[in-house]
PDB file of C-alpha atoms in Angstrom:
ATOM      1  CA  UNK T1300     138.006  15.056  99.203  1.00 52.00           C
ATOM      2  CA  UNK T1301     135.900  11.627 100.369  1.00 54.00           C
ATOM      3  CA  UNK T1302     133.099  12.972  98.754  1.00 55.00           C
ATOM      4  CA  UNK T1303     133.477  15.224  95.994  1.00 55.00           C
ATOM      5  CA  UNK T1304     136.408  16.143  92.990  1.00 50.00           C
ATOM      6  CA  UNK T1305     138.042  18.748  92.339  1.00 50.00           C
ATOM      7  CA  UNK T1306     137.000  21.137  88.946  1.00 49.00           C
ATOM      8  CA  UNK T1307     140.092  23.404  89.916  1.00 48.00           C
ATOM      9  CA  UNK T1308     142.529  24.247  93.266  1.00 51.00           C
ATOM     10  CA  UNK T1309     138.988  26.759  94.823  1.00 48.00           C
ATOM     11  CA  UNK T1310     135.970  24.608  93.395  1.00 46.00           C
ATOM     12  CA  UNK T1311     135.119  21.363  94.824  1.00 52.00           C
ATOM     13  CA  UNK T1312     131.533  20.006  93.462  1.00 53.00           C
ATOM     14  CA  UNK T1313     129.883  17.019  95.891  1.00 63.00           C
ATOM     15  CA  UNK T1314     129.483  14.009  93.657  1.00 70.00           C
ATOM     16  CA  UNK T1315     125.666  13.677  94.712  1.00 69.00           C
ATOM     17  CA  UNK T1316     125.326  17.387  93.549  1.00 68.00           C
ATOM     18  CA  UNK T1317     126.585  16.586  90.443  1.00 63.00           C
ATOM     19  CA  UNK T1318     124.812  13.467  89.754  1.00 66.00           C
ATOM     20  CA  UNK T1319     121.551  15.484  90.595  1.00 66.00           C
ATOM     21  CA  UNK T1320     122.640  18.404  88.203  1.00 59.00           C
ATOM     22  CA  UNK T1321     123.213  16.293  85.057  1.00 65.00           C
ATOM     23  CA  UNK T1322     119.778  14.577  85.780  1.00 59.00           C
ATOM     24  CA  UNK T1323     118.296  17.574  85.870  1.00 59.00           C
ATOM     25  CA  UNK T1324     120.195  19.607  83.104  1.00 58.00           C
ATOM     26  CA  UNK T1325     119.290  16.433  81.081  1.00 54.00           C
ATOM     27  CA  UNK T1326     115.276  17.095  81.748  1.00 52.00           C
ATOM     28  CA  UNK T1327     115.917  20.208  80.194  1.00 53.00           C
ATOM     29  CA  UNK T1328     116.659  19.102  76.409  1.00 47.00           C
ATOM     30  CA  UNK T1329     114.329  15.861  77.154  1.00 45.00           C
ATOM     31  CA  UNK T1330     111.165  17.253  78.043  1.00 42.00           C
ATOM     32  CA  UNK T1331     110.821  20.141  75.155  1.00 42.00           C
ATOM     33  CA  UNK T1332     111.720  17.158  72.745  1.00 42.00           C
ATOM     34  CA  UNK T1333     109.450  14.973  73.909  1.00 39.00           C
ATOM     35  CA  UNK T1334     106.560  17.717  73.894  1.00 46.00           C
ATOM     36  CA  UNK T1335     106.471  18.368  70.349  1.00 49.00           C
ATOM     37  CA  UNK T1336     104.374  15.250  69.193  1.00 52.00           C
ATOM     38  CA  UNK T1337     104.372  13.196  66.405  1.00 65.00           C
ATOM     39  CA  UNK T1338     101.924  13.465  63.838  1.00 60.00           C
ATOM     40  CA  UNK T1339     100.617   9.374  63.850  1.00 61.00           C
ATOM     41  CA  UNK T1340      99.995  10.238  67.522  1.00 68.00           C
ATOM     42  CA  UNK T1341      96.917  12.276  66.152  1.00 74.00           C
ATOM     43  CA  UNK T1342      95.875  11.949  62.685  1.00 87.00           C
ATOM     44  CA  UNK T1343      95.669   8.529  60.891  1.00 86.00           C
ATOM     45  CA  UNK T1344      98.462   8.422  58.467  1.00 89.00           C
ATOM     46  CA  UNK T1345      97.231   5.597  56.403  1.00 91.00           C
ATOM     47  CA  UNK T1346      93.871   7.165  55.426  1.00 93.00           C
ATOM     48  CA  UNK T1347      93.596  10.325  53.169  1.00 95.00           C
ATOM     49  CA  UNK T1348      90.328  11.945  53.299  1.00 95.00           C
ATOM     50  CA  UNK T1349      89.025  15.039  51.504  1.00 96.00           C
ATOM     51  CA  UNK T1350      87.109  17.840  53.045  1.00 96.00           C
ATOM     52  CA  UNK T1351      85.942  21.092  50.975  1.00 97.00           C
ATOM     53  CA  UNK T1352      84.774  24.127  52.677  1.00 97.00           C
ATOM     54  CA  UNK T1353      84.558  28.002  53.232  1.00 98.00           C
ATOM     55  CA  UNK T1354      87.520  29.399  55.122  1.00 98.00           C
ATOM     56  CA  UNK T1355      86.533  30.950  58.570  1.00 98.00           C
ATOM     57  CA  UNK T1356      89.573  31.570  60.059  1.00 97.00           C
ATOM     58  CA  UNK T1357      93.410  30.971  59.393  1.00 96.00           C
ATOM     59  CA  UNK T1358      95.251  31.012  62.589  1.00 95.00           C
ATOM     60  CA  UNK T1359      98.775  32.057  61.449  1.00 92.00           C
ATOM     61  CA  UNK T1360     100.930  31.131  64.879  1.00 88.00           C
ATOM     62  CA  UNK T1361     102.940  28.540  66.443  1.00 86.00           C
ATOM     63  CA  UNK T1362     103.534  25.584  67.126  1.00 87.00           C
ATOM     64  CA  UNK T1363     101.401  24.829  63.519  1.00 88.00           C
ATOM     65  CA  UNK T1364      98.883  26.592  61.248  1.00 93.00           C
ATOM     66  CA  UNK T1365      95.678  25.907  61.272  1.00 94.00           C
ATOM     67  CA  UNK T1366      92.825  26.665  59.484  1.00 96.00           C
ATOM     68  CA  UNK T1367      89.202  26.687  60.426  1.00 97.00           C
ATOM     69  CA  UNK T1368      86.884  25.944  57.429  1.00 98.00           C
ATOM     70  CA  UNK T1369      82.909  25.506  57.375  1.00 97.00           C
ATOM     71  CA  UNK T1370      81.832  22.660  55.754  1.00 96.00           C
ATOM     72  CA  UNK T1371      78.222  21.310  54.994  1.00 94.00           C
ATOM     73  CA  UNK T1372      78.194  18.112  55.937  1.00 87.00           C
ATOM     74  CA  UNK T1373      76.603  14.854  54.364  1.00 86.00           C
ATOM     75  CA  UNK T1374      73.432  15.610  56.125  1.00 90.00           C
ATOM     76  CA  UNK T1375      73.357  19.057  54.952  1.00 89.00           C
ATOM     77  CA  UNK T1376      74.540  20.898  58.104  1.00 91.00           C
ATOM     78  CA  UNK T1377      77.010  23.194  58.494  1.00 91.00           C
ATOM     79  CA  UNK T1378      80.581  21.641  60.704  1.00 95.00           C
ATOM     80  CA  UNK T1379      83.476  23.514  61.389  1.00 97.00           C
ATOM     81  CA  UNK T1380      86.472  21.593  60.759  1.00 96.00           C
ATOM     82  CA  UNK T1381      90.560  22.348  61.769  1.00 96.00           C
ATOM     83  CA  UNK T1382      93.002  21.678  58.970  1.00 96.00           C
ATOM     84  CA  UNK T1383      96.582  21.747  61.287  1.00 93.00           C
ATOM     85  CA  UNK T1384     100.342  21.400  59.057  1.00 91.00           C
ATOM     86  CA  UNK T1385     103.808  23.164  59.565  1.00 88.00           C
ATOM     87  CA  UNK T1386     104.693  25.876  61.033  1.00 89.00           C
ATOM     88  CA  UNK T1387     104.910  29.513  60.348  1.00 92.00           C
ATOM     89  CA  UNK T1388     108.163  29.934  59.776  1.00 92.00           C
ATOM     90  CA  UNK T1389     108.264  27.579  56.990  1.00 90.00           C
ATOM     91  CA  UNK T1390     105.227  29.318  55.626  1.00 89.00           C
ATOM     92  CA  UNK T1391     107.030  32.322  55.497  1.00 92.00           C
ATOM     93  CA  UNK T1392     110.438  30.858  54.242  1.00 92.00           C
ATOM     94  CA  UNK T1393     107.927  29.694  51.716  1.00 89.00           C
ATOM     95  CA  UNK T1394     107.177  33.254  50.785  1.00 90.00           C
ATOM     96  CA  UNK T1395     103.691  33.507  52.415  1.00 91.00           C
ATOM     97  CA  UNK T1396     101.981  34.971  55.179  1.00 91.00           C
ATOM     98  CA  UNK T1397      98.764  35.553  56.903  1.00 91.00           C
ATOM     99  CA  UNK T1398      96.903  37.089  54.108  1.00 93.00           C
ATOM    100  CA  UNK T1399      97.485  34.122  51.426  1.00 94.00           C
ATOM    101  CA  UNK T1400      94.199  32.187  52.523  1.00 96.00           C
ATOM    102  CA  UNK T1401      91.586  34.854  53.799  1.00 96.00           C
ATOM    103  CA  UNK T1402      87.691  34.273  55.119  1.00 97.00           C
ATOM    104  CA  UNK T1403      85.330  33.302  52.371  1.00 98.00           C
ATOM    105  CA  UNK T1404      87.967  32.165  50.511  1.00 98.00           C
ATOM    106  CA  UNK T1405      86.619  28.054  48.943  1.00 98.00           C
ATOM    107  CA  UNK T1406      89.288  25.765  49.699  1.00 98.00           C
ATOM    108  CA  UNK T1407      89.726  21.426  49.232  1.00 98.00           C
ATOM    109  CA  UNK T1408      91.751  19.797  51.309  1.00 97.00           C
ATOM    110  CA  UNK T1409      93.316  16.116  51.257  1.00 97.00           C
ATOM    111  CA  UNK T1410      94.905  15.382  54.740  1.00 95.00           C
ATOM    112  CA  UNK T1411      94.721  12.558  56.905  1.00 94.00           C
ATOM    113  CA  UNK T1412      91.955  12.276  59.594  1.00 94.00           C
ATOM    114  CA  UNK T1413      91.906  12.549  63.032  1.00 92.00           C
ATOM    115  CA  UNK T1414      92.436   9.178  65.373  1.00 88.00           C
ATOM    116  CA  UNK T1415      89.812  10.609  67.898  1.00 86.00           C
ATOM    117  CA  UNK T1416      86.362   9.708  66.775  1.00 85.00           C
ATOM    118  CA  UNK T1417      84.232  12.840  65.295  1.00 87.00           C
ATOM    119  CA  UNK T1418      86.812  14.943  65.885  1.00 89.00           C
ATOM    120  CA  UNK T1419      86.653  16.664  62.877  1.00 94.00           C
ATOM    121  CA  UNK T1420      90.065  17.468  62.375  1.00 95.00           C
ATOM    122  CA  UNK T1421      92.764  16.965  59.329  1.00 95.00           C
ATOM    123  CA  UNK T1422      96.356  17.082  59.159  1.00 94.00           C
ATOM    124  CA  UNK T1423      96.555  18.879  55.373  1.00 94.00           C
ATOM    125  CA  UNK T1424      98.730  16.728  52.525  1.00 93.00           C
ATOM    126  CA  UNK T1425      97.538  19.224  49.875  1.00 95.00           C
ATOM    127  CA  UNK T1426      95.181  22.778  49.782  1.00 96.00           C
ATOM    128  CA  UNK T1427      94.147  24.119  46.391  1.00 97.00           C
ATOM    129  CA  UNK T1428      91.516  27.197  45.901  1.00 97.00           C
ATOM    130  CA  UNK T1429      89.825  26.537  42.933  1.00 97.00           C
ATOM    131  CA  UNK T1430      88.669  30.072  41.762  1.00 97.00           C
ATOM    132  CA  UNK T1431      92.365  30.795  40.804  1.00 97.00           C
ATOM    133  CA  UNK T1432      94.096  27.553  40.659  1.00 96.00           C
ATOM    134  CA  UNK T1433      96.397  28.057  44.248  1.00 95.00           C
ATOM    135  CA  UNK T1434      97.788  25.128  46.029  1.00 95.00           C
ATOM    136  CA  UNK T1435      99.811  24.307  48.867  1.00 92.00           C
ATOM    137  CA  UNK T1436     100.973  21.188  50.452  1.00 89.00           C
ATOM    138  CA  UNK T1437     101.811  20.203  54.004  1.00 74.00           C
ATOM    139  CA  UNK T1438     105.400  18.041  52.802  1.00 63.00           C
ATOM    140  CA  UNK T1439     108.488  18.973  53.897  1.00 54.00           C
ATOM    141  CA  UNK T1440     110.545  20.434  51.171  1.00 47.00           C
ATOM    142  CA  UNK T1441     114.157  18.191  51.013  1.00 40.00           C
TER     143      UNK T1441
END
Protein backbone atom coordinates (compact mmCIF):
# COMPACT_ATOMS: atom_id res chain seq x y z
CA UNK A 1 0.00 0.00 0.00
CA UNK A 2 2.68 2.95 -1.29
CA UNK A 3 -0.04 5.14 -1.50
CA UNK A 4 -2.92 4.69 0.59
CA UNK A 5 -3.88 2.87 4.36
CA UNK A 6 -5.82 0.53 5.16
CA UNK A 7 -9.54 1.38 7.10
CA UNK A 8 -10.06 -2.53 7.26
CA UNK A 9 -8.66 -6.04 5.36
CA UNK A 10 -11.41 -4.86 1.84
CA UNK A 11 -11.13 -0.90 2.09
CA UNK A 12 -8.08 0.84 1.12
CA UNK A 13 -8.66 4.86 0.88
CA UNK A 14 -5.71 6.81 -1.37
CA UNK A 15 -4.13 9.30 0.97
CA UNK A 16 -4.72 12.22 -1.67
CA UNK A 17 -8.47 11.13 -1.58
CA UNK A 18 -8.56 11.52 1.84
CA UNK A 19 -6.75 14.67 2.23
CA UNK A 20 -9.26 16.10 -0.43
CA UNK A 21 -12.32 14.63 1.54
CA UNK A 22 -11.54 16.22 4.94
CA UNK A 23 -10.95 19.59 3.05
CA UNK A 24 -13.98 19.35 1.67
CA UNK A 25 -16.16 17.77 4.53
CA UNK A 26 -14.52 20.68 6.48
CA UNK A 27 -16.19 23.42 3.89
CA UNK A 28 -19.24 21.95 4.89
CA UNK A 29 -19.51 23.13 8.71
CA UNK A 30 -17.23 26.31 7.64
CA UNK A 31 -19.15 27.94 5.10
CA UNK A 32 -22.86 27.82 6.83
CA UNK A 33 -20.93 29.30 9.93
CA UNK A 34 -19.37 31.79 8.31
CA UNK A 35 -22.71 32.86 6.41
CA UNK A 36 -24.67 33.81 9.28
CA UNK A 37 -23.15 37.38 9.92
CA UNK A 38 -22.47 39.29 12.73
CA UNK A 39 -24.52 42.01 13.73
CA UNK A 40 -21.45 45.01 13.94
CA UNK A 41 -20.98 43.88 10.31
CA UNK A 42 -24.30 45.88 9.63
CA UNK A 43 -25.71 48.05 12.18
CA UNK A 44 -23.54 50.43 14.32
CA UNK A 45 -23.45 49.02 17.74
CA UNK A 46 -22.24 52.04 19.51
CA UNK A 47 -25.10 54.37 18.45
CA UNK A 48 -28.78 53.86 19.61
CA UNK A 49 -31.22 55.72 17.64
CA UNK A 50 -35.01 55.92 17.94
CA UNK A 51 -37.46 55.64 15.14
CA UNK A 52 -41.45 55.75 15.71
CA UNK A 53 -43.79 54.70 13.08
CA UNK A 54 -46.97 52.87 11.71
CA UNK A 55 -46.43 49.16 11.20
CA UNK A 56 -46.76 48.08 7.46
CA UNK A 57 -45.69 44.81 7.48
CA UNK A 58 -44.14 42.18 9.98
CA UNK A 59 -42.31 39.59 8.09
CA UNK A 60 -42.46 36.61 10.52
CA UNK A 61 -39.61 34.14 8.77
CA UNK A 62 -36.10 33.20 8.90
CA UNK A 63 -33.10 33.88 9.20
CA UNK A 64 -34.57 37.18 11.44
CA UNK A 65 -37.82 39.16 11.85
CA UNK A 66 -38.30 42.09 10.46
CA UNK A 67 -40.61 44.66 10.50
CA UNK A 68 -41.48 47.29 7.99
CA UNK A 69 -42.79 50.53 9.62
CA UNK A 70 -43.77 54.00 7.89
CA UNK A 71 -42.32 56.77 9.35
CA UNK A 72 -42.68 60.60 8.58
CA UNK A 73 -39.58 61.82 8.41
CA UNK A 74 -37.93 65.18 9.68
CA UNK A 75 -38.97 66.82 6.52
CA UNK A 76 -42.40 65.65 6.79
CA UNK A 77 -42.36 62.76 4.26
CA UNK A 78 -43.35 59.53 4.62
CA UNK A 79 -39.95 56.61 4.72
CA UNK A 80 -40.32 53.14 5.11
CA UNK A 81 -37.90 51.81 7.45
CA UNK A 82 -36.78 47.78 8.35
CA UNK A 83 -36.47 47.04 12.04
CA UNK A 84 -34.42 43.32 11.72
CA UNK A 85 -33.72 41.16 15.48
CA UNK A 86 -33.87 37.33 16.31
CA UNK A 87 -35.33 34.84 14.91
CA UNK A 88 -38.64 33.17 14.86
CA UNK A 89 -38.12 30.51 16.80
CA UNK A 90 -37.15 32.47 19.72
CA UNK A 91 -40.19 34.59 19.11
CA UNK A 92 -42.21 31.74 19.46
CA UNK A 93 -40.29 30.07 22.43
CA UNK A 94 -41.12 33.52 23.66
CA UNK A 95 -44.79 32.76 23.38
CA UNK A 96 -45.55 34.94 20.29
CA UNK A 97 -46.31 34.71 16.82
CA UNK A 98 -47.23 36.49 13.70
CA UNK A 99 -50.26 38.21 14.92
CA UNK A 100 -48.56 40.04 18.10
CA UNK A 101 -47.58 43.26 16.00
CA UNK A 102 -50.25 43.71 13.14
CA UNK A 103 -50.56 46.72 10.29
CA UNK A 104 -51.59 50.02 11.74
CA UNK A 105 -50.44 49.03 14.81
CA UNK A 106 -47.98 52.59 16.35
CA UNK A 107 -44.82 51.25 17.43
CA UNK A 108 -41.13 53.09 18.92
CA UNK A 109 -38.25 51.52 18.42
CA UNK A 110 -34.58 51.99 19.95
CA UNK A 111 -32.07 49.88 17.85
CA UNK A 112 -28.87 50.64 16.48
CA UNK A 113 -28.51 52.13 12.93
CA UNK A 114 -27.43 50.89 9.90
CA UNK A 115 -23.45 51.26 8.82
CA UNK A 116 -24.59 51.88 5.13
CA UNK A 117 -25.41 55.50 4.65
CA UNK A 118 -29.39 56.25 4.29
CA UNK A 119 -30.10 52.96 4.56
CA UNK A 120 -32.79 53.28 6.72
CA UNK A 121 -32.53 50.29 8.59
CA UNK A 122 -32.37 49.34 12.58
CA UNK A 123 -31.32 46.41 14.39
CA UNK A 124 -34.26 46.67 17.37
CA UNK A 125 -32.79 46.87 21.28
CA UNK A 126 -36.36 47.55 22.49
CA UNK A 127 -40.24 47.82 20.73
CA UNK A 128 -43.06 49.17 22.89
CA UNK A 129 -46.77 50.02 21.44
CA UNK A 130 -47.93 52.71 23.33
CA UNK A 131 -51.80 52.37 23.08
CA UNK A 132 -51.55 49.34 25.49
CA UNK A 133 -48.24 49.51 27.09
CA UNK A 134 -46.51 46.19 24.98
CA UNK A 135 -42.83 45.84 24.70
CA UNK A 136 -40.35 43.63 23.39
CA UNK A 137 -36.66 43.62 23.21
CA UNK A 138 -34.16 42.22 20.75
CA UNK A 139 -31.56 40.71 23.91
CA UNK A 140 -30.89 37.39 24.23
CA UNK A 141 -32.51 35.93 27.24
CA UNK A 142 -29.43 34.10 29.53
Amino acid sequence: MANGFSLCKDLTVNTRNGRIAIVLGSLLVIVPAHAHHSWAGIYNTEKSIIVEGVVAEFLFRSPHLALLIDVDSEAGEAEQWTVEWGSPRRMREAGYDEAVLQPGDEVVVTGQPAWTPGRKSVRMRSLMRPVDGFSLTGRRRR
